[in-house]
Short mmCIF file of C-alpha atoms in Angstrom, two decimals:
data_model
loop_
_atom_site.label_atom_id
_atom_site.label_comp_id
_atom_site.label_asym_id
_atom_site.label_seq_id
_atom_site.Cartn_x
_atom_site.Cartn_y
_atom_site.Cartn_z
CA MET A 24 4.81 -50.48 -36.83
CA ALA A 25 4.25 -53.11 -39.22
CA ASP A 26 0.97 -53.57 -41.48
CA THR A 27 -0.14 -56.78 -43.00
CA LYS A 28 -2.61 -56.94 -45.99
CA ARG A 29 -3.66 -60.45 -48.01
CA GLU A 30 -2.62 -59.98 -51.66
CA ILE A 31 -4.56 -62.09 -53.99
CA GLU A 32 -3.23 -61.40 -57.46
CA ARG A 33 -2.93 -62.83 -61.20
CA LYS A 34 -0.06 -61.41 -63.18
CA PHE A 35 0.07 -61.54 -67.05
CA GLU A 36 2.07 -60.35 -69.93
CA PHE A 37 1.94 -60.34 -73.73
CA SER A 38 2.29 -63.52 -75.65
CA THR A 39 3.39 -61.89 -78.93
CA THR A 40 4.56 -58.54 -79.81
CA LYS A 41 1.13 -57.36 -81.83
CA ALA A 42 -0.85 -57.83 -79.01
CA GLY A 43 1.69 -55.91 -76.80
CA ARG A 44 0.92 -53.17 -79.39
CA ARG A 45 -2.60 -53.28 -79.12
CA GLY A 46 -2.86 -53.11 -75.24
CA VAL A 47 -4.85 -54.37 -72.45
CA PRO A 48 -8.39 -54.60 -73.65
CA ASP A 49 -11.04 -52.82 -72.12
CA LEU A 50 -12.55 -54.93 -69.16
CA THR A 51 -15.86 -53.30 -68.70
CA GLY A 52 -18.48 -56.11 -68.61
CA THR A 53 -16.56 -58.53 -67.24
CA ALA A 54 -18.16 -60.55 -64.76
CA ALA A 55 -19.48 -57.81 -62.56
CA ILE A 56 -17.22 -54.88 -63.75
CA ALA A 57 -19.13 -52.54 -64.54
CA ALA A 58 -16.07 -49.51 -65.03
CA VAL A 59 -12.86 -48.90 -65.51
CA THR A 60 -11.22 -45.67 -64.03
CA ASP A 61 -7.86 -44.34 -64.74
CA GLN A 62 -5.73 -43.51 -61.62
CA GLY A 63 -3.07 -42.32 -63.46
CA THR A 64 0.89 -43.48 -63.68
CA ALA A 65 3.16 -43.72 -60.66
CA GLU A 66 7.11 -44.29 -60.96
CA LEU A 67 8.61 -46.91 -58.55
CA ASP A 68 12.02 -48.00 -57.51
CA ALA A 69 12.60 -50.92 -55.67
CA VAL A 70 15.82 -52.55 -54.36
CA TYR A 71 15.29 -56.00 -53.59
CA TYR A 72 17.25 -57.50 -50.24
CA ASP A 73 18.17 -61.02 -49.95
CA THR A 74 21.24 -62.99 -48.49
CA PRO A 75 24.35 -63.71 -50.77
CA ASP A 76 23.26 -67.22 -51.17
CA GLN A 77 19.73 -65.87 -51.70
CA ARG A 78 17.59 -67.64 -49.36
CA LEU A 79 14.29 -65.81 -49.35
CA ALA A 80 14.05 -66.02 -53.36
CA ALA A 81 14.67 -69.82 -52.97
CA ASP A 82 11.78 -69.84 -50.62
CA GLY A 83 9.75 -67.66 -52.68
CA LEU A 84 9.98 -64.46 -50.10
CA THR A 85 10.79 -60.92 -51.52
CA LEU A 86 11.99 -57.97 -49.30
CA ARG A 87 12.28 -54.59 -51.11
CA ARG A 88 12.81 -51.09 -50.21
CA ARG A 89 10.56 -48.97 -52.51
CA THR A 90 9.97 -45.32 -53.36
CA GLY A 91 7.41 -43.41 -55.03
CA GLY A 92 3.51 -44.60 -55.85
CA LYS A 93 1.48 -44.37 -52.31
CA ASP A 94 2.54 -47.17 -50.63
CA ALA A 95 6.51 -46.34 -50.75
CA GLY A 96 8.43 -48.34 -47.47
CA TRP A 97 10.09 -51.35 -46.87
CA HIS A 98 7.39 -54.32 -48.00
CA LEU A 99 7.73 -58.13 -47.05
CA LYS A 100 5.89 -60.75 -48.75
CA LEU A 101 5.31 -63.92 -47.64
CA PRO A 102 3.88 -66.73 -49.48
CA VAL A 103 0.71 -68.46 -48.89
CA ALA A 104 -1.04 -70.45 -51.83
CA PRO A 105 -0.56 -70.02 -55.56
CA GLY A 106 -1.26 -66.46 -56.16
CA VAL A 107 -1.72 -65.55 -52.72
CA ARG A 108 0.79 -63.84 -50.32
CA ASP A 109 0.28 -61.66 -47.20
CA GLU A 110 2.22 -57.96 -48.19
CA ILE A 111 4.08 -57.09 -44.53
CA THR A 112 4.79 -53.02 -44.59
CA ALA A 113 6.99 -51.03 -42.84
CA PRO A 114 7.32 -47.20 -42.74
CA LEU A 115 10.22 -46.57 -44.89
CA GLY A 116 13.77 -45.82 -43.46
CA ASP A 117 17.83 -46.27 -44.33
CA THR A 118 17.35 -49.80 -42.81
CA LEU A 119 15.24 -53.00 -42.28
CA PRO A 120 12.63 -52.12 -39.23
CA ASP A 121 12.80 -54.71 -36.60
CA ALA A 122 9.29 -55.90 -36.87
CA LEU A 123 10.48 -57.39 -40.02
CA THR A 124 14.14 -58.49 -39.02
CA ALA A 125 12.24 -60.55 -36.47
CA LEU A 126 10.19 -62.71 -39.49
CA LEU A 127 13.34 -63.38 -41.72
CA ARG A 128 15.25 -64.83 -38.30
CA SER A 129 14.54 -68.55 -39.26
CA ARG A 130 15.62 -67.92 -42.76
CA VAL A 131 18.36 -65.25 -42.54
CA ARG A 132 19.89 -65.94 -38.80
CA ASP A 133 23.27 -64.13 -38.77
CA THR A 134 23.68 -63.52 -42.68
CA PRO A 135 23.55 -59.85 -44.09
CA LEU A 136 20.77 -59.33 -46.55
CA GLU A 137 22.29 -57.19 -49.11
CA PRO A 138 20.66 -55.47 -52.05
CA GLN A 139 20.42 -57.60 -54.88
CA VAL A 140 18.06 -56.34 -57.78
CA ARG A 141 16.53 -52.97 -58.27
CA LEU A 142 13.60 -52.57 -60.42
CA LEU A 143 12.01 -49.41 -61.80
CA SER A 144 8.99 -49.31 -62.98
CA SER A 145 6.25 -46.91 -64.82
CA ARG A 146 2.74 -47.75 -63.29
CA LYS A 147 -0.27 -47.73 -65.09
CA LEU A 148 -2.88 -48.02 -62.62
CA SER A 149 -6.84 -48.29 -62.99
CA HIS A 150 -9.22 -49.20 -61.08
CA LEU A 151 -12.44 -51.91 -61.54
CA LEU A 152 -15.47 -51.04 -60.37
CA ASP A 153 -19.05 -52.54 -59.91
CA ALA A 154 -21.94 -51.19 -60.45
CA ASP A 155 -22.05 -49.23 -57.39
CA GLY A 156 -18.96 -47.75 -57.79
CA ALA A 157 -17.46 -50.14 -55.31
CA LEU A 158 -13.60 -51.20 -55.97
CA LEU A 159 -13.21 -54.71 -57.49
CA ALA A 160 -9.44 -54.94 -58.20
CA GLU A 161 -6.84 -52.66 -59.19
CA LEU A 162 -5.47 -52.99 -62.49
CA SER A 163 -1.54 -52.58 -63.30
CA THR A 164 0.67 -52.14 -66.70
CA ASP A 165 3.98 -51.96 -65.12
CA ALA A 166 6.68 -51.28 -67.65
CA VAL A 167 9.35 -52.54 -65.53
CA ARG A 168 13.51 -52.34 -66.31
CA ALA A 169 15.97 -55.05 -64.02
CA GLU A 170 19.26 -53.84 -63.15
CA ARG A 171 21.51 -56.86 -61.21
CA ALA A 172 25.04 -56.28 -61.27
CA GLY A 173 25.77 -54.91 -64.43
CA ALA A 174 23.40 -57.10 -66.52
CA THR A 175 19.65 -55.51 -67.10
CA ALA A 176 16.42 -56.89 -68.42
CA ALA A 177 13.06 -55.12 -69.61
CA TRP A 178 9.60 -56.07 -69.92
CA THR A 179 6.00 -55.14 -69.68
CA GLU A 180 3.67 -57.03 -66.94
CA VAL A 181 0.30 -56.79 -66.55
CA GLU A 182 -1.61 -57.27 -62.66
CA VAL A 183 -4.60 -57.62 -61.25
CA GLU A 184 -5.02 -57.74 -57.91
CA LEU A 185 -8.68 -58.13 -55.94
CA ALA A 186 -9.49 -55.53 -53.61
CA ASP A 187 -10.62 -57.07 -50.30
CA GLY A 188 -13.53 -59.15 -49.93
CA ALA A 189 -13.83 -59.50 -53.79
CA ASP A 190 -14.71 -62.77 -55.30
CA PRO A 191 -11.60 -64.75 -56.15
CA ALA A 192 -13.41 -65.75 -59.28
CA LEU A 193 -13.35 -62.42 -61.04
CA LEU A 194 -9.94 -63.43 -62.11
CA ASP A 195 -10.80 -66.25 -63.96
CA ALA A 196 -13.45 -63.69 -66.07
CA VAL A 197 -10.21 -61.57 -66.69
CA GLU A 198 -8.17 -64.32 -67.07
CA LYS A 199 -10.30 -65.78 -70.13
CA THR A 200 -10.78 -62.19 -71.28
CA PHE A 201 -7.01 -61.48 -71.78
CA ARG A 202 -6.68 -65.03 -73.21
CA LYS A 203 -8.82 -63.89 -76.47
CA ALA A 204 -6.59 -60.49 -76.14
CA GLY A 205 -3.04 -62.47 -76.51
CA LEU A 206 -2.39 -61.86 -72.92
CA ARG A 207 -1.47 -65.23 -70.89
CA VAL A 208 -0.95 -65.92 -67.32
CA SER A 209 3.11 -65.19 -66.40
CA ASP A 210 5.30 -68.25 -65.69
CA ALA A 211 7.45 -65.97 -63.14
CA PRO A 212 5.31 -65.96 -59.98
CA SER A 213 6.74 -62.86 -59.07
CA LYS A 214 9.06 -59.37 -60.56
CA LEU A 215 11.84 -60.34 -58.58
CA ALA A 216 11.33 -64.16 -60.02
CA ARG A 217 11.46 -62.95 -63.68
CA ALA A 218 14.41 -60.49 -62.93
CA LEU A 219 16.67 -62.99 -61.75
CA ALA A 220 15.82 -65.47 -64.41
CA GLU A 221 16.55 -62.47 -67.47
CA THR A 222 19.73 -61.31 -65.62
CA GLY A 223 21.50 -65.02 -65.05
CA GLY A 224 20.60 -64.27 -60.99
CA GLU A 225 18.87 -67.30 -60.14
CA PRO A 226 19.19 -69.06 -56.84
CA PRO A 227 20.97 -72.27 -56.22
CA ALA A 228 18.70 -74.93 -55.88
CA ARG A 229 18.33 -76.96 -52.69
CA ALA A 230 20.25 -79.74 -51.76
CA ALA A 231 17.69 -82.56 -52.19
CA GLY A 232 19.60 -85.62 -53.22
CA ALA A 233 19.81 -89.32 -51.65
CA GLY A 234 22.80 -88.59 -50.07
CA PRO A 235 26.07 -89.58 -50.36
CA GLY A 236 26.45 -92.83 -52.06
CA LEU A 237 22.94 -93.63 -51.71
CA ALA A 238 20.14 -94.35 -54.61
CA GLU A 239 16.83 -92.90 -54.09
CA ASP A 240 15.44 -95.85 -52.99
CA THR A 241 17.07 -96.63 -50.30
CA VAL A 242 15.81 -96.65 -46.47
CA GLY A 243 18.27 -93.55 -46.12
CA ALA A 244 17.10 -91.53 -49.10
CA HIS A 245 13.67 -91.76 -47.78
CA VAL A 246 14.73 -90.49 -44.20
CA LEU A 247 16.56 -87.71 -45.48
CA ALA A 248 13.60 -86.55 -47.81
CA TYR A 249 11.64 -86.80 -44.45
CA LEU A 250 13.56 -84.56 -42.21
CA ARG A 251 13.90 -81.87 -44.75
CA GLU A 252 10.43 -81.61 -45.23
CA GLN A 253 10.04 -81.49 -41.37
CA ARG A 254 12.93 -78.73 -41.22
CA ASP A 255 11.54 -76.77 -43.82
CA THR A 256 8.37 -76.78 -41.99
CA LEU A 257 10.22 -75.63 -38.99
CA ILE A 258 11.64 -72.79 -40.46
CA ALA A 259 8.46 -71.52 -42.81
CA GLN A 260 6.23 -71.55 -39.24
CA ASP A 261 8.41 -69.05 -37.58
CA PRO A 262 7.23 -66.07 -38.87
CA ALA A 263 3.88 -67.37 -38.51
CA VAL A 264 4.47 -67.46 -34.62
CA ARG A 265 5.69 -64.55 -34.63
CA ARG A 266 2.50 -62.82 -36.37
CA GLY A 267 0.22 -65.41 -34.00
CA LEU A 268 -1.56 -66.48 -37.14
CA PRO A 269 -3.82 -69.42 -35.98
CA ASP A 270 -2.42 -72.86 -35.55
CA SER A 271 0.82 -72.01 -36.35
CA VAL A 272 2.35 -72.72 -32.54
CA HIS A 273 1.35 -76.41 -32.89
CA GLN A 274 2.12 -76.67 -36.62
CA MET A 275 6.08 -75.45 -35.58
CA ARG A 276 5.54 -77.75 -32.48
CA VAL A 277 4.91 -80.84 -34.13
CA ALA A 278 7.67 -80.20 -36.58
CA THR A 279 10.40 -80.41 -34.15
CA ARG A 280 8.51 -83.32 -32.66
CA ARG A 281 8.47 -85.78 -36.21
CA LEU A 282 12.39 -84.54 -36.09
CA ARG A 283 12.66 -86.09 -32.81
CA SER A 284 10.80 -88.80 -33.81
CA ALA A 285 12.12 -89.75 -36.96
CA PHE A 286 15.81 -89.21 -35.30
CA LYS A 287 14.78 -92.27 -33.02
CA THR A 288 12.93 -94.42 -34.92
CA TYR A 289 15.79 -94.32 -37.77
CA ARG A 290 18.87 -94.87 -34.93
CA ARG A 291 19.84 -97.50 -37.41
CA VAL A 292 19.86 -95.27 -40.34
CA LEU A 293 21.43 -92.01 -38.44
CA ASP A 294 24.21 -92.08 -36.35
CA THR A 295 22.83 -91.16 -32.79
CA ALA A 296 25.79 -89.46 -31.15
CA GLU A 297 24.71 -86.71 -33.97
CA THR A 298 21.60 -86.58 -34.06
CA GLY A 299 20.89 -86.81 -29.92
CA PRO A 300 22.07 -83.24 -29.38
CA VAL A 301 19.97 -82.20 -31.83
CA GLY A 302 17.60 -83.74 -31.09
CA GLU A 303 17.48 -83.09 -27.06
CA GLU A 304 17.51 -79.03 -28.90
CA LEU A 305 14.53 -79.23 -30.43
CA ARG A 306 12.87 -80.75 -27.22
CA TRP A 307 14.09 -77.47 -25.73
CA LEU A 308 12.34 -75.72 -28.72
CA ALA A 309 8.82 -77.60 -28.29
CA ALA A 310 8.92 -77.30 -24.84
CA GLU A 311 8.87 -73.63 -24.92
CA LEU A 312 6.45 -73.32 -27.57
CA GLY A 313 4.44 -75.67 -25.59
CA VAL A 314 3.49 -73.57 -22.56
CA ASP A 315 1.81 -71.16 -25.21
CA ARG A 316 -0.06 -73.70 -27.36
CA ASP A 317 -1.08 -76.02 -23.80
CA GLN A 318 -2.82 -73.24 -22.26
CA GLU A 319 -4.31 -72.18 -25.96
CA VAL A 320 -5.93 -75.98 -25.83
CA LEU A 321 -6.84 -75.94 -22.39
CA LEU A 322 -8.96 -72.71 -22.55
CA GLU A 323 -10.88 -73.97 -25.66
CA ARG A 324 -11.47 -77.11 -23.67
CA LEU A 325 -13.06 -75.65 -20.31
CA GLN A 326 -15.06 -72.91 -22.54
CA THR A 327 -16.25 -76.06 -24.45
CA ARG A 328 -17.27 -77.66 -21.24
CA LEU A 329 -18.95 -74.95 -19.45
CA ASP A 330 -21.14 -73.81 -22.87
CA GLU A 331 -22.22 -77.16 -22.26
CA LEU A 332 -23.71 -75.96 -18.96
CA PRO A 333 -27.24 -74.77 -18.56
CA ARG A 334 -27.13 -71.41 -17.31
CA THR A 335 -28.79 -71.99 -13.87
CA LEU A 336 -25.93 -74.12 -13.08
CA VAL A 337 -23.15 -71.50 -13.51
CA LEU A 338 -23.06 -69.59 -10.38
CA GLY A 339 -20.78 -66.67 -9.83
CA PRO A 340 -18.57 -64.72 -12.30
CA VAL A 341 -17.21 -67.94 -13.64
CA ARG A 342 -16.42 -66.62 -17.28
CA GLY A 343 -14.82 -63.34 -15.89
CA ARG A 344 -12.32 -65.56 -13.64
CA LEU A 345 -11.48 -68.05 -16.87
CA LYS A 346 -10.53 -64.93 -19.20
CA ILE A 347 -8.60 -63.08 -16.25
CA TRP A 348 -6.87 -66.58 -15.33
CA ASN A 349 -6.21 -67.26 -19.01
CA VAL A 350 -4.73 -63.52 -19.29
CA ALA A 351 -2.48 -63.91 -16.72
CA ARG A 352 -1.23 -67.11 -18.25
CA ARG A 353 -1.29 -66.61 -21.68
CA THR A 354 0.70 -63.06 -21.65
CA GLY A 355 3.70 -65.02 -19.76
CA SER A 356 3.16 -68.27 -22.29
CA ARG A 357 3.15 -66.36 -25.75
CA ARG A 358 6.19 -63.97 -24.05
CA ALA A 359 8.47 -66.99 -23.53
CA ALA A 360 7.48 -68.44 -27.16
CA LEU A 361 8.65 -65.54 -28.74
CA ALA A 362 12.04 -65.37 -26.46
CA ALA A 363 12.79 -68.75 -27.69
CA LEU A 364 12.59 -67.79 -31.13
CA ASP A 365 14.61 -64.85 -30.69
CA SER A 366 17.43 -66.48 -28.64
CA ARG A 367 20.91 -67.52 -29.63
CA ARG A 368 20.06 -70.88 -28.88
CA TYR A 369 17.52 -70.99 -31.17
CA VAL A 370 19.63 -69.61 -34.37
CA VAL A 371 22.21 -72.58 -33.13
CA LEU A 372 19.90 -75.30 -33.64
CA LEU A 373 18.49 -74.09 -36.47
CA GLY A 374 22.18 -74.45 -37.84
CA ALA A 375 22.60 -77.44 -36.31
CA LEU A 376 19.51 -79.14 -38.25
CA ASP A 377 20.90 -77.66 -41.83
CA ALA A 378 24.53 -78.68 -40.75
CA LEU A 379 23.26 -82.44 -39.75
CA LEU A 380 20.87 -82.49 -43.02
CA ALA A 381 23.70 -81.00 -45.28
CA ASP A 382 26.56 -83.72 -44.62
CA PRO A 383 23.87 -86.97 -43.03
CA PRO A 384 25.42 -89.18 -40.15
CA LEU A 385 24.57 -91.96 -42.27
CA LEU A 386 25.07 -95.88 -40.99
CA LYS A 387 25.21 -98.83 -42.99
CA ALA A 388 21.51 -99.49 -42.44
CA ALA A 389 20.82 -96.47 -44.73
CA ALA A 390 21.74 -98.10 -48.04
CA ARG A 391 19.21 -101.14 -47.42
CA PRO A 392 16.30 -100.88 -49.55
CA ALA A 393 13.09 -98.48 -48.33
CA GLU A 394 10.67 -101.68 -48.68
CA SER A 395 12.37 -103.62 -47.18
CA ALA A 396 14.04 -101.71 -44.18
CA LEU A 397 10.77 -99.50 -43.30
CA PRO A 398 8.37 -101.97 -41.94
CA ALA A 399 11.06 -102.80 -39.34
CA ALA A 400 11.32 -99.67 -38.48
CA VAL A 401 7.70 -98.96 -37.69
CA LEU A 402 6.83 -102.37 -36.52
CA ALA A 403 9.66 -101.73 -33.37
CA ASP A 404 7.71 -98.54 -32.67
CA TYR A 405 4.41 -99.93 -32.56
CA GLU A 406 5.78 -103.23 -29.92
CA ARG A 407 6.71 -100.44 -27.79
CA LEU A 408 3.77 -98.69 -27.80
CA THR A 409 1.96 -102.55 -27.51
CA GLY A 410 3.67 -102.47 -24.24
CA ARG A 411 2.55 -99.40 -22.59
CA ILE A 412 -1.20 -99.63 -23.48
CA GLU A 413 -1.20 -103.09 -21.88
CA SER A 414 1.08 -101.72 -19.20
CA ALA A 415 -1.76 -98.96 -18.58
CA LEU A 416 -4.87 -101.20 -18.95
CA SER A 417 -3.16 -103.48 -16.28
CA MET A 418 -3.15 -101.01 -13.85
CA ASP A 419 -6.08 -100.03 -11.30
CA PRO A 420 -7.75 -96.25 -12.27
CA GLY A 421 -5.89 -93.78 -10.73
CA GLU A 422 -2.63 -91.28 -10.96
CA GLY A 423 -0.60 -93.83 -11.52
CA ARG A 424 -3.02 -95.30 -14.30
CA ASP A 425 -3.51 -91.81 -15.59
CA LEU A 426 0.61 -91.19 -15.75
CA ALA A 427 1.26 -94.44 -17.92
CA LEU A 428 -1.58 -93.67 -20.24
CA HIS A 429 0.20 -90.48 -21.02
CA GLU A 430 3.19 -92.41 -21.46
CA ALA A 431 1.25 -94.24 -23.91
CA ARG A 432 -0.32 -91.04 -25.76
CA LYS A 433 3.66 -90.24 -26.55
CA ALA A 434 4.44 -93.52 -28.09
CA ALA A 435 1.09 -93.87 -30.26
CA LYS A 436 2.38 -90.47 -31.70
CA ARG A 437 5.52 -91.84 -32.43
CA THR A 438 4.46 -94.86 -34.06
CA ARG A 439 1.76 -92.76 -36.29
CA TYR A 440 4.37 -90.28 -37.37
CA ALA A 441 6.78 -93.74 -38.01
CA ALA A 442 3.85 -94.97 -40.36
CA GLU A 443 3.16 -91.12 -41.57
CA ALA A 444 6.62 -91.15 -42.72
CA ALA A 445 6.88 -94.44 -44.07
CA ALA A 446 3.75 -94.18 -46.61
CA PRO A 447 5.48 -92.60 -49.52
CA ALA A 448 7.59 -95.65 -49.87
CA LEU A 449 5.32 -98.40 -47.81
CA GLY A 450 1.77 -96.76 -49.28
CA LYS A 451 -1.72 -97.79 -48.35
CA PRO A 452 -1.00 -100.56 -45.48
CA ALA A 453 1.44 -97.59 -43.95
CA ARG A 454 -1.36 -95.09 -44.36
CA LYS A 455 -3.57 -97.44 -42.37
CA LEU A 456 -2.27 -98.02 -39.90
CA ALA A 457 -1.06 -94.52 -39.16
CA LYS A 458 -4.66 -93.49 -39.09
CA ALA A 459 -5.79 -96.45 -36.66
CA VAL A 460 -2.84 -95.31 -34.46
CA LYS A 461 -3.69 -91.95 -34.64
CA ALA A 462 -7.24 -92.91 -33.31
CA VAL A 463 -5.73 -94.26 -30.18
CA GLN A 464 -3.31 -90.87 -29.85
CA SER A 465 -6.50 -88.87 -30.44
CA LEU A 466 -8.46 -90.70 -27.48
CA LEU A 467 -5.13 -90.86 -25.40
CA GLY A 468 -4.72 -87.70 -25.80
CA ASP A 469 -8.27 -86.08 -24.97
CA HIS A 470 -7.78 -88.21 -21.39
CA GLN A 471 -4.65 -86.50 -20.67
CA ASP A 472 -5.88 -82.70 -21.77
CA GLY A 473 -8.95 -84.03 -19.18
CA VAL A 474 -6.49 -84.46 -16.55
CA VAL A 475 -4.86 -81.39 -17.34
CA ALA A 476 -8.26 -79.61 -16.84
CA ARG A 477 -9.12 -81.07 -14.04
CA GLU A 478 -6.08 -80.07 -12.25
CA ALA A 479 -6.85 -76.27 -13.44
CA LEU A 480 -10.32 -76.44 -12.34
CA ARG A 481 -9.61 -77.46 -8.81
CA GLY A 482 -7.43 -74.27 -8.83
CA LEU A 483 -9.57 -72.28 -10.47
CA ALA A 484 -12.02 -73.63 -7.30
CA ILE A 485 -9.47 -72.67 -4.96
CA GLN A 486 -9.60 -69.27 -6.35
CA ALA A 487 -12.87 -68.61 -6.44
CA ALA A 488 -13.54 -69.57 -2.82
CA GLY A 489 -10.71 -67.68 -1.56
CA ALA A 490 -12.53 -64.55 -3.27
CA GLY A 491 -16.21 -65.24 -1.72
CA GLU A 492 -17.23 -66.97 -4.97
CA SER A 493 -19.46 -70.19 -5.44
CA ALA A 494 -17.18 -72.25 -6.48
CA PHE A 495 -20.20 -74.94 -7.37
CA THR A 496 -19.34 -74.66 -11.27
CA TRP A 497 -15.87 -75.16 -11.27
CA GLY A 498 -16.51 -78.47 -9.16
CA LEU A 499 -19.16 -79.58 -11.18
CA LEU A 500 -16.77 -79.31 -14.11
CA TYR A 501 -14.37 -81.42 -12.21
CA GLY A 502 -16.91 -84.11 -12.38
CA ARG A 503 -17.73 -84.05 -15.59
CA GLU A 504 -14.24 -84.14 -16.67
CA GLU A 505 -13.88 -87.32 -14.42
CA ALA A 506 -16.68 -88.99 -16.20
CA LEU A 507 -15.41 -87.98 -19.47
CA ALA A 508 -11.90 -90.09 -18.24
CA GLU A 509 -13.42 -93.22 -17.22
CA ARG A 510 -15.13 -93.17 -20.43
CA ARG A 511 -12.13 -92.65 -22.98
CA GLU A 512 -10.51 -95.75 -20.40
CA ARG A 513 -13.52 -98.27 -21.14
CA GLU A 514 -13.41 -97.34 -24.50
CA LEU A 515 -9.35 -97.87 -24.97
CA PRO A 516 -9.33 -101.68 -25.19
CA GLN A 517 -11.85 -101.58 -28.60
CA VAL A 518 -10.11 -98.71 -30.58
CA TRP A 519 -6.38 -100.20 -29.53
CA ALA A 520 -7.81 -103.47 -31.11
CA ALA A 521 -8.56 -101.82 -34.51
CA THR A 522 -4.84 -101.46 -34.76
CA ALA A 523 -3.99 -104.97 -35.02
CA ARG A 524 -4.98 -105.83 -38.56
CA PRO A 525 -2.92 -103.00 -39.71
CA ALA A 526 0.14 -103.53 -38.04
CA ALA A 527 -0.17 -107.40 -39.40
CA VAL A 528 0.08 -106.10 -42.91
CA VAL A 529 2.62 -103.41 -42.45
CA ARG A 530 4.63 -106.71 -40.68
CA GLY A 531 3.76 -108.55 -43.97
#
């Protein structure tokens, strides 16, 4: 079983030999620190694991097996923000626990993890307490020795890690006191990063160039940079999805959609014979992730609508039925999403995506200047959206129009992604178009969510009636969703008209 802790810390090192001899200054009186208590010294022995090509280190992750101290075991640290990491721990054993293996799968895949560096640390630990004796932070002074492939390095590192709930401003106050005593913030984000740097084992830089024979200002270079960004997002969100973190499924699904959209938008830049099969696999992954995400969105919508009703209009065990209905559907949807991430098909997809970006199937148009080629690609998607909007608006209300509006929503999403992808090269005009189209997408998305909600409400009403409960509230919510859909359809022409001007600017 793995445990998770949010780690907010700051690492320091002595800026001069003289400062190192003086040691760490007394922090009593700094900010809210009223006392510093000695917790003794521990001898720590940590072996850090990675793939031979150091994929974890390249992404800022660390995996170690540590003995000694109070937290002996397997530790996986995932970056959250500068100075902030999630530390996931599992019991000490000879092999990596399955819970941590799963969190590394999107990066490691079939490549074995091997010992890379051994760090031996003599840690002097102190507690920083407030006036009531509550723990504010831990202060560690580590004398570190790194061993890697016959090379060694040694240094002293000072670390201040906040206790749960402590004010992050404490770190700024400590840093100010430390600066006066000759300590500065460490350049290395972790002990592992410093050990690799000082023993000649830094991970190789990721491929980020323009591509074979391409200049940096070409449309091909621009498209490849965008695709790599989305690939990296997909991989980074994998462990977050497995941990059930908020919005992680949505973010991972969006990355798959952006990749697929880019393959289609830039079909004159990248050979569709190569991108098409990868795009189809991305479609599969998005669908598997979508089951759970769609249920999450649907429940939130139904709960919001229910909360808007006066209590006198909520008849029968409505909330209880909604909860049971959601649990039954959500259990299966979450299981399906995780099964997809654990499948062989998913690993093959990631490998195919990496291979495509490492050796991109560039067409002749990829060498064109980005500023001249990107507008045409964006506007082609915009014209496609125009056709779908006009077709939907010409139809009578009903199921056919609902389907047409749903197709228009998909086209709006693709156009928005195209404009956002082009923004680094085209600047403000592309950003304005993306913003305008996003408003259309949001309106159409709300309309489609209402279509899905009505179907769910109808099913819940049938269930309630079959159980001898009142179906009044479900019918009332259904009627409200119908009214909201009609309102969105009336608003669409005006919202759509607002996209014309930024599209004209992009056209030039």
